[in-house]
Short mmCIF file of C-alpha atoms and ligand atoms in Angstrom, two decimals:
data_model
loop_
_atom_site.label_atom_id
_atom_site.label_comp_id
_atom_site.label_asym_id
_atom_site.label_seq_id
_atom_site.Cartn_x
_atom_site.Cartn_y
_atom_site.Cartn_z
CA MET Y 158 147.96 -129.32 -212.34
CA LYS Y 159 145.83 -127.00 -213.83
CA ILE Y 160 142.53 -128.37 -214.86
CA ILE Y 161 139.88 -127.13 -216.34
CA MET Y 162 135.99 -128.86 -216.45
CA LEU Y 163 133.95 -128.29 -219.30
CA GLY Y 164 130.61 -129.81 -219.91
CA ALA Y 165 126.62 -128.83 -219.79
CA PRO Y 166 124.99 -127.22 -216.99
CA GLY Y 167 124.25 -130.48 -214.74
CA ALA Y 168 126.65 -132.92 -216.59
CA GLY Y 169 128.42 -133.42 -213.12
CA LYS Y 170 131.17 -131.01 -213.34
CA GLY Y 171 131.16 -129.57 -209.55
CA THR Y 172 130.63 -132.98 -208.05
CA GLN Y 173 133.73 -134.38 -209.83
CA ALA Y 174 135.53 -131.30 -209.76
CA LYS Y 175 134.96 -131.49 -205.69
CA LYS Y 176 136.63 -135.12 -206.02
CA ILE Y 177 139.64 -133.99 -208.02
CA ALA Y 178 140.35 -131.35 -205.65
CA ALA Y 179 140.34 -133.71 -202.53
CA LYS Y 180 142.30 -136.10 -204.50
CA TYR Y 181 145.55 -134.24 -205.80
CA ASN Y 182 144.86 -131.75 -202.77
CA ILE Y 183 144.28 -128.55 -205.15
CA PRO Y 184 141.70 -125.72 -204.77
CA HIS Y 185 138.46 -126.33 -206.46
CA ILE Y 186 137.43 -122.85 -207.94
CA SER Y 187 133.80 -122.58 -209.08
CA THR Y 188 132.76 -119.19 -210.53
CA GLY Y 189 129.11 -120.20 -209.98
CA ASP Y 190 129.83 -120.53 -206.23
CA ILE Y 191 131.83 -117.62 -206.24
CA PHE Y 192 128.82 -115.65 -207.53
CA ARG Y 193 126.10 -117.10 -205.24
CA ALA Y 194 128.49 -116.15 -202.14
CA ASN Y 195 128.43 -112.75 -203.76
CA ILE Y 196 124.75 -112.62 -203.77
CA LYS Y 197 124.39 -114.03 -200.36
CA ASN Y 198 126.38 -111.11 -199.02
CA GLY Y 199 124.76 -108.71 -201.46
CA THR Y 200 127.71 -107.11 -203.08
CA GLU Y 201 127.64 -105.13 -206.23
CA LEU Y 202 128.88 -107.86 -207.84
CA GLY Y 203 126.22 -110.30 -206.43
CA LYS Y 204 123.53 -107.80 -207.67
CA LYS Y 205 124.78 -107.64 -211.31
CA ALA Y 206 125.65 -111.24 -211.95
CA LYS Y 207 121.82 -111.85 -210.10
CA THR Y 208 120.42 -110.09 -212.99
CA TYR Y 209 121.70 -112.60 -215.42
CA MET Y 210 121.86 -115.74 -213.59
CA ASP Y 211 118.30 -115.43 -212.80
CA GLN Y 212 117.35 -115.39 -216.81
CA GLY Y 213 119.60 -118.44 -217.63
CA LEU Y 214 122.17 -116.19 -219.45
CA LEU Y 215 125.93 -115.81 -218.73
CA VAL Y 216 127.41 -113.05 -216.75
CA PRO Y 217 129.34 -110.81 -219.01
CA ASP Y 218 133.04 -111.70 -219.48
CA GLU Y 219 134.28 -108.30 -217.99
CA LEU Y 220 132.63 -109.56 -214.64
CA VAL Y 221 134.26 -112.46 -214.47
CA VAL Y 222 137.69 -112.61 -215.93
CA ASP Y 223 139.44 -110.51 -213.53
CA LEU Y 224 137.83 -112.08 -210.54
CA VAL Y 225 138.83 -115.78 -211.91
CA VAL Y 226 142.63 -114.05 -212.77
CA ASP Y 227 142.83 -112.54 -209.22
CA ARG Y 228 141.99 -115.84 -207.65
CA LEU Y 229 144.19 -117.75 -209.72
CA ASN Y 230 147.27 -116.09 -208.61
CA GLN Y 231 146.58 -116.32 -204.77
CA ASP Y 232 149.15 -118.78 -202.66
CA ASP Y 233 147.02 -121.61 -202.52
CA CYS Y 234 146.66 -122.03 -206.59
CA LYS Y 235 150.67 -122.37 -207.00
CA GLU Y 236 150.59 -126.43 -207.18
CA GLY Y 237 147.10 -125.84 -209.47
CA TYR Y 238 143.68 -125.94 -209.42
CA VAL Y 239 140.71 -127.27 -211.02
CA LEU Y 240 138.62 -124.55 -212.45
CA ASP Y 241 134.74 -125.52 -212.54
CA GLY Y 242 132.19 -123.48 -214.88
CA PHE Y 243 135.19 -121.21 -216.38
CA PRO Y 244 136.07 -120.63 -218.92
CA ARG Y 245 132.53 -120.38 -220.45
CA THR Y 246 133.13 -118.21 -223.75
CA ILE Y 247 136.10 -118.38 -226.41
CA PRO Y 248 137.18 -114.78 -224.86
CA GLN Y 249 137.06 -116.06 -221.27
CA ALA Y 250 139.39 -118.80 -222.84
CA GLU Y 251 141.93 -116.80 -224.40
CA ALA Y 252 142.09 -114.40 -221.20
CA LEU Y 253 142.67 -117.14 -219.41
CA ASP Y 254 145.52 -118.14 -221.73
CA GLY Y 255 146.90 -114.63 -221.93
CA ALA Y 256 146.89 -114.55 -217.97
CA LEU Y 257 148.82 -117.86 -217.66
CA GLY Y 258 151.07 -117.44 -220.80
CA LYS Y 259 152.42 -114.20 -218.55
CA LEU Y 260 153.31 -116.46 -216.07
CA GLY Y 261 154.92 -119.13 -218.42
CA GLN Y 262 152.15 -121.58 -217.31
CA LYS Y 263 149.50 -123.16 -219.32
CA VAL Y 264 146.44 -125.31 -218.61
CA ASP Y 265 147.19 -129.14 -218.71
CA PHE Y 266 144.21 -130.56 -219.18
CA ALA Y 267 140.45 -129.34 -220.20
CA ILE Y 268 137.98 -132.66 -219.18
CA ASP Y 269 134.72 -132.88 -220.97
CA VAL Y 270 131.90 -134.52 -218.91
CA ASP Y 271 129.53 -135.45 -221.72
CA VAL Y 272 126.12 -135.55 -220.94
CA PRO Y 273 123.27 -135.70 -223.54
CA ASP Y 274 120.51 -132.84 -223.25
CA GLU Y 275 117.93 -135.48 -222.45
CA ASN Y 276 119.53 -136.22 -219.35
CA ILE Y 277 120.25 -132.85 -218.03
CA ILE Y 278 116.73 -131.91 -217.27
CA HIS Y 279 116.30 -134.81 -215.26
CA ARG Y 280 119.27 -134.20 -213.69
CA MET Y 281 118.47 -130.84 -212.95
CA GLY Y 282 115.17 -131.46 -211.63
CA GLY Y 283 116.70 -133.47 -208.94
CA ARG Y 284 119.37 -131.54 -207.90
CA ARG Y 285 119.47 -129.59 -204.51
CA ALA Y 286 121.70 -127.03 -202.98
CA CYS Y 287 122.57 -126.47 -199.67
CA VAL Y 288 121.40 -122.74 -198.35
CA GLY Y 289 124.38 -122.77 -196.09
CA CYS Y 290 127.82 -124.49 -197.49
CA GLY Y 291 126.49 -124.87 -201.25
CA ALA Y 292 126.91 -128.42 -201.33
CA THR Y 293 125.04 -130.40 -203.82
CA TYR Y 294 123.24 -133.35 -204.12
CA HIS Y 295 120.85 -135.28 -205.93
CA LEU Y 296 117.56 -136.70 -205.06
CA GLU Y 297 118.15 -140.10 -206.42
CA HIS Y 298 122.19 -140.16 -207.58
CA ALA Y 299 123.24 -138.23 -204.56
CA PRO Y 300 120.85 -138.58 -201.60
CA THR Y 301 121.55 -136.66 -198.24
CA LYS Y 302 121.51 -139.17 -194.93
CA VAL Y 303 118.68 -137.21 -193.72
CA GLU Y 304 116.12 -135.96 -196.19
CA GLY Y 305 116.14 -132.00 -197.09
CA ILE Y 306 119.39 -131.47 -194.79
CA CYS Y 307 122.77 -130.99 -195.39
CA ASP Y 308 125.48 -133.82 -194.68
CA MET Y 309 128.27 -131.30 -194.35
CA CYS Y 310 126.61 -128.44 -192.27
CA GLY Y 311 122.90 -129.32 -191.19
CA GLN Y 312 120.86 -126.53 -193.41
CA GLU Y 313 118.28 -126.90 -195.34
CA LEU Y 314 118.25 -127.63 -199.40
CA ILE Y 315 116.63 -126.09 -202.12
CA LEU Y 316 116.11 -126.19 -205.93
CA ARG Y 317 118.10 -123.50 -207.55
CA ASP Y 318 116.02 -120.90 -209.18
CA ASP Y 319 117.94 -121.44 -212.19
CA ASP Y 320 117.49 -125.24 -212.11
CA LYS Y 321 113.49 -124.95 -212.73
CA PRO Y 322 112.78 -126.60 -216.29
CA GLU Y 323 112.36 -123.56 -218.01
CA THR Y 324 115.45 -121.89 -217.26
CA VAL Y 325 117.45 -125.39 -217.48
CA LYS Y 326 116.51 -125.13 -221.29
CA LYS Y 327 117.33 -121.71 -221.75
CA ARG Y 328 120.69 -122.52 -219.80
CA LEU Y 329 121.19 -125.44 -222.21
CA GLY Y 330 120.65 -123.32 -224.98
CA VAL Y 331 123.34 -120.79 -224.09
CA TYR Y 332 125.83 -123.65 -223.82
CA HIS Y 333 125.45 -125.10 -226.89
CA GLU Y 334 125.74 -121.49 -228.42
CA GLN Y 335 128.49 -119.77 -225.99
CA THR Y 336 130.16 -122.58 -224.49
CA LYS Y 337 130.51 -125.57 -226.68
CA PRO Y 338 133.07 -124.05 -229.08
CA LEU Y 339 135.44 -124.52 -226.35
CA ILE Y 340 135.55 -128.22 -227.21
CA ASN Y 341 137.09 -127.36 -230.40
CA TYR Y 342 139.18 -124.47 -228.80
CA TYR Y 343 140.80 -127.01 -226.62
CA THR Y 344 140.99 -129.98 -228.86
CA THR Y 345 143.01 -127.74 -231.08
CA ALA Y 346 145.10 -126.74 -228.25
CA GLY Y 347 145.59 -130.69 -227.75
CA ILE Y 348 144.47 -130.98 -224.00
CA LEU Y 349 140.98 -131.89 -224.47
CA LYS Y 350 139.79 -134.88 -222.56
CA THR Y 351 136.23 -136.66 -222.79
CA VAL Y 352 134.57 -138.66 -220.13
CA ASP Y 353 131.55 -140.24 -220.38
CA GLY Y 354 129.37 -138.31 -217.73
CA THR Y 355 126.13 -140.68 -217.92
CA VAL Y 356 127.39 -143.65 -215.81
CA ASP Y 357 127.55 -143.44 -212.13
CA ILE Y 358 129.30 -140.85 -210.02
CA GLU Y 359 132.19 -142.85 -208.79
CA ASP Y 360 132.90 -144.74 -212.52
CA VAL Y 361 132.95 -141.00 -213.81
CA PHE Y 362 135.70 -140.12 -211.38
CA GLN Y 363 137.76 -143.15 -212.32
CA ALA Y 364 137.67 -142.13 -215.90
CA ILE Y 365 139.36 -139.23 -214.87
CA VAL Y 366 141.60 -140.48 -212.43
CA ASN Y 367 142.77 -142.68 -215.48
CA ILE Y 368 143.54 -139.44 -217.36
CA LEU Y 369 145.24 -137.59 -214.79
CA GLY Y 370 147.04 -140.50 -213.14
CA GLU Y 371 147.28 -141.72 -209.60
P1 ADP W 63 126.14 -124.84 -213.71
O1 ADP W 63 127.16 -125.78 -213.28
O2 ADP W 63 124.91 -125.38 -213.28
O3 ADP W 63 126.05 -124.52 -215.17
P2 ADP W 63 127.29 -122.80 -212.26
O4 ADP W 63 127.08 -122.41 -210.73
O5 ADP W 63 128.48 -123.17 -213.26
O6 ADP W 63 125.83 -123.53 -212.84
O7 ADP W 63 126.53 -121.15 -212.59
C1 ADP W 63 125.39 -120.47 -212.69
C2 ADP W 63 125.22 -119.52 -213.20
O8 ADP W 63 126.63 -118.47 -213.21
C3 ADP W 63 125.49 -119.63 -214.77
O9 ADP W 63 124.41 -119.87 -215.35
C4 ADP W 63 125.77 -117.88 -215.08
O10 ADP W 63 124.76 -117.25 -215.08
C5 ADP W 63 126.75 -117.74 -214.20
N1 ADP W 63 128.28 -118.14 -214.70
C6 ADP W 63 129.40 -118.98 -213.71
N2 ADP W 63 130.44 -119.13 -214.42
C7 ADP W 63 130.38 -118.12 -215.43
C8 ADP W 63 131.31 -117.67 -216.33
N3 ADP W 63 132.69 -118.21 -216.16
N4 ADP W 63 130.91 -116.91 -217.24
C9 ADP W 63 129.62 -116.53 -217.26
N5 ADP W 63 128.63 -116.61 -216.46
C10 ADP W 63 129.00 -117.41 -215.27
P1 ADP W 64 127.48 -129.37 -212.81
O1 ADP W 64 128.57 -128.58 -211.77
O2 ADP W 64 128.21 -129.68 -213.88
O3 ADP W 64 126.49 -128.39 -212.96
P2 ADP W 64 126.41 -130.62 -210.89
O4 ADP W 64 127.73 -131.72 -210.34
O5 ADP W 64 126.32 -129.92 -209.67
O6 ADP W 64 126.83 -130.53 -212.41
O7 ADP W 64 125.75 -132.14 -210.67
C1 ADP W 64 124.59 -131.74 -211.23
C2 ADP W 64 122.98 -133.05 -210.55
O8 ADP W 64 123.37 -134.44 -211.10
C3 ADP W 64 123.65 -132.96 -209.06
O9 ADP W 64 122.46 -133.13 -208.69
C4 ADP W 64 124.20 -134.41 -208.71
O10 ADP W 64 124.46 -134.67 -207.72
C5 ADP W 64 123.91 -135.08 -210.07
N1 ADP W 64 125.00 -135.73 -210.22
C6 ADP W 64 126.29 -135.56 -210.55
N2 ADP W 64 126.79 -136.49 -211.32
C7 ADP W 64 126.17 -137.55 -211.36
C8 ADP W 64 126.00 -138.86 -212.17
N3 ADP W 64 127.47 -139.38 -212.93
N4 ADP W 64 125.07 -139.63 -212.49
C9 ADP W 64 123.53 -139.14 -212.03
N5 ADP W 64 123.69 -137.83 -211.21
C10 ADP W 64 124.92 -137.09 -211.10
ZN1 ZN W 65 125.41 -127.54 -196.13
#
Protein backbone atom coordinates (compact mmCIF):
# COMPACT_ATOMS: atom_id res chain seq x y z
CA MET A 1 0.00 0.00 0.00
CA LYS A 2 1.52 3.31 -1.12
CA ILE A 3 0.14 6.28 0.75
CA ILE A 4 0.78 10.02 0.59
CA MET A 5 -0.14 12.33 3.46
CA LEU A 6 -1.28 15.82 2.46
CA GLY A 7 -2.20 18.73 4.69
CA ALA A 8 -0.98 22.02 6.09
CA PRO A 9 2.04 22.17 8.40
CA GLY A 10 0.78 20.95 11.76
CA ALA A 11 -2.34 19.24 10.38
CA GLY A 12 -1.25 15.96 11.96
CA LYS A 13 0.37 14.23 8.98
CA GLY A 14 3.30 12.94 11.01
CA THR A 15 1.12 11.83 13.92
CA GLN A 16 -1.16 9.83 11.63
CA ALA A 17 1.65 8.56 9.38
CA LYS A 18 3.35 6.95 12.41
CA LYS A 19 0.12 5.21 13.37
CA ILE A 20 -0.48 4.02 9.78
CA ALA A 21 3.10 2.71 9.56
CA ALA A 22 2.65 0.73 12.79
CA LYS A 23 -0.76 -0.73 11.90
CA TYR A 24 0.01 -1.70 8.30
CA ASN A 25 3.66 -2.54 8.92
CA ILE A 26 5.09 -0.25 6.25
CA PRO A 27 7.89 2.36 6.60
CA HIS A 28 7.08 5.96 7.51
CA ILE A 29 9.15 8.25 5.30
CA SER A 30 9.23 11.89 6.41
CA THR A 31 11.28 14.30 4.32
CA GLY A 32 11.27 16.78 7.21
CA ASP A 33 12.79 14.11 9.49
CA ILE A 34 15.39 13.24 6.83
CA PHE A 35 16.41 16.90 6.53
CA ARG A 36 16.54 17.37 10.31
CA ALA A 37 18.74 14.26 10.65
CA ASN A 38 21.06 15.70 7.98
CA ILE A 39 21.21 19.04 9.79
CA LYS A 40 22.04 17.30 13.06
CA ASN A 41 24.82 15.29 11.39
CA GLY A 42 26.21 18.39 9.67
CA THR A 43 26.01 16.97 6.12
CA GLU A 44 26.24 19.13 2.98
CA LEU A 45 22.58 18.42 2.25
CA GLY A 46 21.68 19.46 5.79
CA LYS A 47 23.56 22.75 5.43
CA LYS A 48 21.78 23.55 2.18
CA ALA A 49 18.33 22.53 3.45
CA LYS A 50 18.67 24.50 6.69
CA THR A 51 18.90 27.88 4.96
CA TYR A 52 15.45 27.29 3.44
CA MET A 53 13.84 25.57 6.42
CA ASP A 54 14.83 28.35 8.82
CA GLN A 55 13.01 30.85 6.60
CA GLY A 56 9.87 28.71 6.36
CA LEU A 57 10.54 28.10 2.66
CA LEU A 58 10.50 24.82 0.79
CA VAL A 59 13.81 23.17 0.02
CA PRO A 60 14.27 23.25 -3.79
CA ASP A 61 12.76 20.29 -5.66
CA GLU A 62 16.14 19.17 -7.02
CA LEU A 63 17.42 18.59 -3.46
CA VAL A 64 14.35 16.56 -2.51
CA VAL A 65 13.31 14.36 -5.43
CA ASP A 66 16.39 12.15 -5.86
CA LEU A 67 16.63 11.69 -2.12
CA VAL A 68 13.07 10.36 -1.94
CA VAL A 69 13.31 8.22 -5.08
CA ASP A 70 16.49 6.58 -3.70
CA ARG A 71 14.73 5.90 -0.41
CA LEU A 72 11.71 4.33 -2.17
CA ASN A 73 14.01 1.97 -4.04
CA GLN A 74 15.25 0.40 -0.81
CA ASP A 75 14.16 -3.10 0.10
CA ASP A 76 11.84 -2.22 2.95
CA CYS A 77 9.62 -0.21 0.57
CA LYS A 78 8.62 -3.22 -1.52
CA GLU A 79 5.28 -3.71 0.26
CA GLY A 80 4.52 0.01 0.32
CA TYR A 81 5.12 3.05 2.50
CA VAL A 82 3.54 6.15 3.91
CA LEU A 83 5.09 9.37 2.62
CA ASP A 84 4.81 12.30 5.01
CA GLY A 85 5.78 15.74 3.72
CA PHE A 86 6.42 14.63 0.13
CA PRO A 87 5.33 15.58 -2.48
CA ARG A 88 4.89 19.24 -1.59
CA THR A 89 4.88 20.75 -5.08
CA ILE A 90 3.40 19.75 -8.45
CA PRO A 91 6.87 19.05 -9.93
CA GLN A 92 7.59 16.72 -6.97
CA ALA A 93 4.29 14.89 -7.57
CA GLU A 94 5.09 14.54 -11.27
CA ALA A 95 8.59 13.27 -10.47
CA LEU A 96 7.13 10.70 -8.08
CA ASP A 97 4.59 9.52 -10.66
CA GLY A 98 7.37 9.32 -13.24
CA ALA A 99 9.66 7.27 -11.00
CA LEU A 100 6.86 4.90 -9.97
CA GLY A 101 5.56 4.64 -13.54
CA LYS A 102 8.94 3.31 -14.69
CA LEU A 103 8.50 0.45 -12.23
CA GLY A 104 4.88 -0.13 -13.23
CA GLN A 105 3.73 1.16 -9.82
CA LYS A 106 1.45 3.93 -8.61
CA VAL A 107 0.30 5.72 -5.46
CA ASP A 108 -2.83 4.09 -3.97
CA PHE A 109 -4.13 6.80 -1.63
CA ALA A 110 -3.49 10.52 -1.09
CA ILE A 111 -4.96 11.36 2.32
CA ASP A 112 -5.62 15.03 2.99
CA VAL A 113 -5.74 15.81 6.70
CA ASP A 114 -7.91 18.90 6.65
CA VAL A 115 -7.39 21.54 9.35
CA PRO A 116 -8.29 25.25 8.96
CA ASP A 117 -5.50 27.82 9.29
CA GLU A 118 -6.94 29.21 12.56
CA ASN A 119 -6.35 25.87 14.31
CA ILE A 120 -2.85 25.50 12.90
CA ILE A 121 -1.26 28.45 14.69
CA HIS A 122 -2.48 27.09 18.03
CA ARG A 123 -1.38 23.54 17.20
CA MET A 124 2.13 24.61 16.32
CA GLY A 125 2.62 26.72 19.43
CA GLY A 126 2.04 23.57 21.50
CA ARG A 127 4.05 21.15 19.37
CA ARG A 128 7.21 19.85 21.02
CA ALA A 129 9.86 17.73 19.31
CA CYS A 130 12.46 15.45 20.87
CA VAL A 131 16.08 16.52 20.22
CA GLY A 132 17.12 12.86 20.35
CA CYS A 133 14.69 10.78 18.28
CA GLY A 134 12.47 13.41 16.65
CA ALA A 135 9.25 12.12 18.26
CA THR A 136 6.50 14.74 18.27
CA TYR A 137 4.20 15.68 21.14
CA HIS A 138 1.70 18.40 22.00
CA LEU A 139 1.51 20.21 25.34
CA GLU A 140 -2.27 19.69 25.55
CA HIS A 141 -3.27 17.12 22.94
CA ALA A 142 -0.41 14.61 23.09
CA PRO A 143 1.53 15.23 26.34
CA THR A 144 4.53 13.21 27.50
CA LYS A 145 4.36 11.20 30.75
CA VAL A 146 7.00 13.43 32.34
CA GLU A 147 6.87 17.10 31.32
CA GLY A 148 9.62 18.10 28.89
CA ILE A 149 11.07 14.57 28.56
CA CYS A 150 10.61 12.24 25.57
CA ASP A 151 8.61 9.05 26.34
CA MET A 152 10.60 7.12 23.74
CA CYS A 153 14.22 7.99 24.51
CA GLY A 154 14.31 10.20 27.64
CA GLN A 155 15.88 13.22 25.94
CA GLU A 156 14.78 16.83 26.09
CA LEU A 157 11.88 18.36 24.13
CA ILE A 158 12.10 21.64 22.23
CA LEU A 159 9.89 24.02 20.26
CA ARG A 160 11.26 23.76 16.71
CA ASP A 161 12.68 27.08 15.44
CA ASP A 162 10.39 26.91 12.43
CA ASP A 163 7.33 26.38 14.71
CA LYS A 164 7.57 29.93 16.09
CA PRO A 165 4.45 31.93 15.11
CA GLU A 166 6.08 34.18 12.47
CA THR A 167 7.61 31.24 10.63
CA VAL A 168 4.40 29.22 10.91
CA LYS A 169 2.51 32.05 9.17
CA LYS A 170 5.11 32.04 6.42
CA ARG A 171 4.89 28.25 6.06
CA LEU A 172 1.10 28.42 5.83
CA GLY A 173 1.42 30.92 2.97
CA VAL A 174 3.88 28.61 1.22
CA TYR A 175 1.47 25.70 1.79
CA HIS A 176 -1.44 27.51 0.13
CA GLU A 177 0.66 28.64 -2.79
CA GLN A 178 2.78 25.58 -3.55
CA THR A 179 1.29 22.50 -1.87
CA LYS A 180 -2.48 23.00 -1.91
CA PRO A 181 -2.58 22.56 -5.74
CA LEU A 182 -1.79 18.90 -5.04
CA ILE A 183 -5.37 18.47 -3.80
CA ASN A 184 -6.57 19.06 -7.36
CA TYR A 185 -3.78 16.95 -8.77
CA TYR A 186 -4.77 13.89 -6.73
CA THR A 187 -8.49 14.55 -7.13
CA THR A 188 -7.94 14.35 -10.88
CA ALA A 189 -5.91 11.18 -10.38
CA GLY A 190 -8.96 9.76 -8.55
CA ILE A 191 -7.12 8.86 -5.33
CA LEU A 192 -7.75 11.83 -3.01
CA LYS A 193 -9.40 11.04 0.34
CA THR A 194 -10.12 13.84 2.80
CA VAL A 195 -10.39 13.38 6.57
CA ASP A 196 -11.39 15.98 9.16
CA GLY A 197 -8.15 16.70 11.05
CA THR A 198 -9.78 18.82 13.77
CA VAL A 199 -11.13 15.89 15.79
CA ASP A 200 -9.16 13.82 18.35
CA ILE A 201 -6.05 11.99 17.15
CA GLU A 202 -7.73 8.57 17.57
CA ASP A 203 -10.84 9.69 15.67
CA VAL A 204 -8.77 11.00 12.77
CA PHE A 205 -6.98 7.63 12.71
CA GLN A 206 -10.27 5.72 12.69
CA ALA A 207 -11.43 7.73 9.67
CA ILE A 208 -8.18 6.81 7.91
CA VAL A 209 -8.53 3.11 8.77
CA ASN A 210 -12.06 3.24 7.32
CA ILE A 211 -10.50 4.41 4.05
CA LEU A 212 -7.51 2.04 3.98
CA GLY A 213 -9.34 -1.00 5.30
CA GLU A 214 -8.76 -3.04 8.47
P1 LIG B 1 5.56 20.10 8.82
O1 LIG B 1 5.04 18.70 8.79
O2 LIG B 1 5.40 20.73 10.14
O3 LIG B 1 5.12 20.93 7.67
P2 LIG B 1 8.10 19.01 7.96
O4 LIG B 1 8.85 18.41 9.06
O5 LIG B 1 7.36 18.13 7.02
O6 LIG B 1 7.12 20.07 8.62
O7 LIG B 1 9.04 19.94 7.08
C1 LIG B 1 9.86 20.93 7.67
C2 LIG B 1 10.53 21.73 6.57
O8 LIG B 1 11.36 20.87 5.77
C3 LIG B 1 9.59 22.40 5.58
O9 LIG B 1 9.11 23.64 6.04
C4 LIG B 1 10.50 22.53 4.36
O10 LIG B 1 11.41 23.62 4.50
C5 LIG B 1 11.32 21.27 4.41
N1 LIG B 1 10.70 20.18 3.61
C6 LIG B 1 10.21 19.00 4.08
N2 LIG B 1 9.72 18.25 3.08
C7 LIG B 1 9.91 18.97 1.93
C8 LIG B 1 9.61 18.75 0.56
N3 LIG B 1 8.99 17.61 0.13
N4 LIG B 1 9.93 19.73 -0.33
C9 LIG B 1 10.54 20.85 0.06
N5 LIG B 1 10.86 21.12 1.33
C10 LIG B 1 10.54 20.20 2.27
P1 LIG C 1 2.40 17.65 10.69
O1 LIG C 1 3.25 16.44 10.52
O2 LIG C 1 1.24 17.68 9.73
O3 LIG C 1 3.19 18.91 10.66
P2 LIG C 1 2.09 16.78 13.48
O4 LIG C 1 1.68 15.36 13.36
O5 LIG C 1 3.48 17.05 13.89
O6 LIG C 1 1.73 17.58 12.12
O7 LIG C 1 1.07 17.50 14.48
C1 LIG C 1 1.23 18.88 14.81
C2 LIG C 1 0.97 19.09 16.31
O8 LIG C 1 -0.43 18.88 16.59
C3 LIG C 1 1.72 18.09 17.20
O9 LIG C 1 2.06 18.75 18.38
C4 LIG C 1 0.70 16.99 17.45
O10 LIG C 1 0.94 16.32 18.69
C5 LIG C 1 -0.61 17.75 17.46
N1 LIG C 1 -1.75 17.01 16.88
C6 LIG C 1 -1.72 16.10 15.87
N2 LIG C 1 -2.96 15.65 15.59
C7 LIG C 1 -3.82 16.29 16.43
C8 LIG C 1 -5.25 16.27 16.65
N3 LIG C 1 -6.06 15.49 15.91
N4 LIG C 1 -5.74 17.07 17.61
C9 LIG C 1 -4.94 17.88 18.34
N5 LIG C 1 -3.59 17.96 18.21
C10 LIG C 1 -3.03 17.18 17.27
ZN1 LIG D 1 13.05 11.01 21.91
